[in-house]
PDB file of C-alpha atoms in Angstrom:
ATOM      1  CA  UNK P   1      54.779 -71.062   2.693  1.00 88.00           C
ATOM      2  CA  UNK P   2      51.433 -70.449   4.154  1.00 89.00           C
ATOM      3  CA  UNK P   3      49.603 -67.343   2.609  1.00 93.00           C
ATOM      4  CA  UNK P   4      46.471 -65.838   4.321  1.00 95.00           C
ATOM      5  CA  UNK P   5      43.181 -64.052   3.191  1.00 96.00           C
ATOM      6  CA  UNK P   6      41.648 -61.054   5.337  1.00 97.00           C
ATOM      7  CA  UNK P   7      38.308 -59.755   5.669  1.00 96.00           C
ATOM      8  CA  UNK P   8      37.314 -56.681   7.712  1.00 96.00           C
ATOM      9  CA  UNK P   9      33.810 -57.045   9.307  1.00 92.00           C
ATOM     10  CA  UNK P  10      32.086 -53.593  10.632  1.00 90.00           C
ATOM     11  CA  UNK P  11      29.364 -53.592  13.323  1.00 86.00           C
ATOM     12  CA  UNK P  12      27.239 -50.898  13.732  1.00 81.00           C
ATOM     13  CA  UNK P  13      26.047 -49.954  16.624  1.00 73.00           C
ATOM     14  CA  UNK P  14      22.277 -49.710  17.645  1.00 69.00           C
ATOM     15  CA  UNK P  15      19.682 -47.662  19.675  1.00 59.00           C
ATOM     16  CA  UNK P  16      19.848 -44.275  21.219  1.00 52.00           C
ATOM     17  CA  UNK P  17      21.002 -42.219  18.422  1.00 49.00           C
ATOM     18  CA  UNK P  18      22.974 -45.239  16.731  1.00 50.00           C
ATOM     19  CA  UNK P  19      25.172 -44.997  19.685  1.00 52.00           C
ATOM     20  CA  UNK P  20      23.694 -47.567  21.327  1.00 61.00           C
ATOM     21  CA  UNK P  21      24.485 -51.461  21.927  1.00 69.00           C
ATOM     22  CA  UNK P  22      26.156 -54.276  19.317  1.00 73.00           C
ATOM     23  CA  UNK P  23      23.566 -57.348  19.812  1.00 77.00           C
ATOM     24  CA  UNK P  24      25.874 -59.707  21.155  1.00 82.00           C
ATOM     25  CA  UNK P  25      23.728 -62.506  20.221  1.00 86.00           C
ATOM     26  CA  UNK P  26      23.832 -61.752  16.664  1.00 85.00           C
ATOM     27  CA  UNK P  27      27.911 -61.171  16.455  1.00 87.00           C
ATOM     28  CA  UNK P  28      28.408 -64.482  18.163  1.00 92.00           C
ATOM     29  CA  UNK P  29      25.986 -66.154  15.469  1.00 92.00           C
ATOM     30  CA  UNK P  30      28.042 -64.248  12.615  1.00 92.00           C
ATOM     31  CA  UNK P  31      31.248 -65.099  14.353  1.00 94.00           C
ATOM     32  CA  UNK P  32      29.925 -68.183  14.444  1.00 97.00           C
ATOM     33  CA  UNK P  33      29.071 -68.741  10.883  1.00 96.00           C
ATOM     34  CA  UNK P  34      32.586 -67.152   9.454  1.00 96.00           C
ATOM     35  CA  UNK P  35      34.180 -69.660  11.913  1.00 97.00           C
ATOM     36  CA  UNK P  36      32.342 -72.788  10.067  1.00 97.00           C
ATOM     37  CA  UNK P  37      34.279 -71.303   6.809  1.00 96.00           C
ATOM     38  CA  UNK P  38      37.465 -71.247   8.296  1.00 96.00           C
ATOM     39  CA  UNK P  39      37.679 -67.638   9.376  1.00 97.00           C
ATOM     40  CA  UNK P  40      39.517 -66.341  12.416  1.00 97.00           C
ATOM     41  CA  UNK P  41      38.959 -63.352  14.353  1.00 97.00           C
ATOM     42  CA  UNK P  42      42.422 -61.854  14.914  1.00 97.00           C
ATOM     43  CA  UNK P  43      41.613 -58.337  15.991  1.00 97.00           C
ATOM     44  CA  UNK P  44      39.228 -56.018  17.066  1.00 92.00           C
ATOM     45  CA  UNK P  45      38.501 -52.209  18.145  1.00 88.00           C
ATOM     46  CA  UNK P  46      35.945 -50.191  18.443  1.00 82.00           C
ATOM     47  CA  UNK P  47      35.808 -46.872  16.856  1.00 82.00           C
ATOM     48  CA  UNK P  48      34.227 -43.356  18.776  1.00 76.00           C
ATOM     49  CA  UNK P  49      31.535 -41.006  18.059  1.00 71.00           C
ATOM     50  CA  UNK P  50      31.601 -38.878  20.860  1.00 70.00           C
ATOM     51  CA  UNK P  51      31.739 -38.190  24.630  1.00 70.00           C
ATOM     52  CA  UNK P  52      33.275 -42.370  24.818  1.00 65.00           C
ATOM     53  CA  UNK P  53      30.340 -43.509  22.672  1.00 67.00           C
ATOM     54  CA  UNK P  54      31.080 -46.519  20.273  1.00 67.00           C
ATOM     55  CA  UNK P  55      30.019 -45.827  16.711  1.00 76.00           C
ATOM     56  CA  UNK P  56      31.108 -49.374  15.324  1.00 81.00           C
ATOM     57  CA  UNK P  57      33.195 -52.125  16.252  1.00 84.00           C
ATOM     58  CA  UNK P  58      36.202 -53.406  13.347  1.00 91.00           C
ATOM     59  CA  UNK P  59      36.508 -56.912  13.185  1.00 95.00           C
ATOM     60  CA  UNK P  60      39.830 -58.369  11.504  1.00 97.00           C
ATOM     61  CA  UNK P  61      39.729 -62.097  10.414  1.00 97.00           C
ATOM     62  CA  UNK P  62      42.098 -64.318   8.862  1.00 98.00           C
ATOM     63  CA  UNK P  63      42.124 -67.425   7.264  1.00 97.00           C
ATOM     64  CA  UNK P  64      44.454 -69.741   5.127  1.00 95.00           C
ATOM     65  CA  UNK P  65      44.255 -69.451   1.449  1.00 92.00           C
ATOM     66  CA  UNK P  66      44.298 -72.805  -0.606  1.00 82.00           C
ATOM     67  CA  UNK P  67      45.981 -72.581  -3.704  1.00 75.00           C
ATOM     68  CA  UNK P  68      44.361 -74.036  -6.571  1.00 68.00           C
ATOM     69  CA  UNK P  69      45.929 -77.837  -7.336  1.00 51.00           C
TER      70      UNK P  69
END
């Protein structure tokens, strides 16, 4: 049976009163990088401050645990 390790990944938002922007560039690099080690993004949401501003965005990855031999 397969069994599978999570990680949650938050991004902060940045600029006007942290309710800016996430730098896309940099998420795709970390995405990126998590990828190389096997991770896989399986979810996502953002989550509000106020008046439809995004505070953060929650990642959810996944990936497949290898049991020790």
């Amino acid at each position: 049976m397969k069994k599978f390790e999570y990680q949650i990944l938050e991004v902060e938002a940045t600029g006007f009163w942290s309710g800016g922007k996430i730098d896309s560039q940099e998420l795709t690099t970390r995405l990126n990088e998590l990828g190389e080690e096997g991770w896989e993004l399986t979810s996502s949401f953002a989550t509000n401050k106020y008046e439809g501003q995004s505070r953060a965005a929650i990642l959810v990855l996944k990936r497949e645990r290898t049991e020790p031999a």
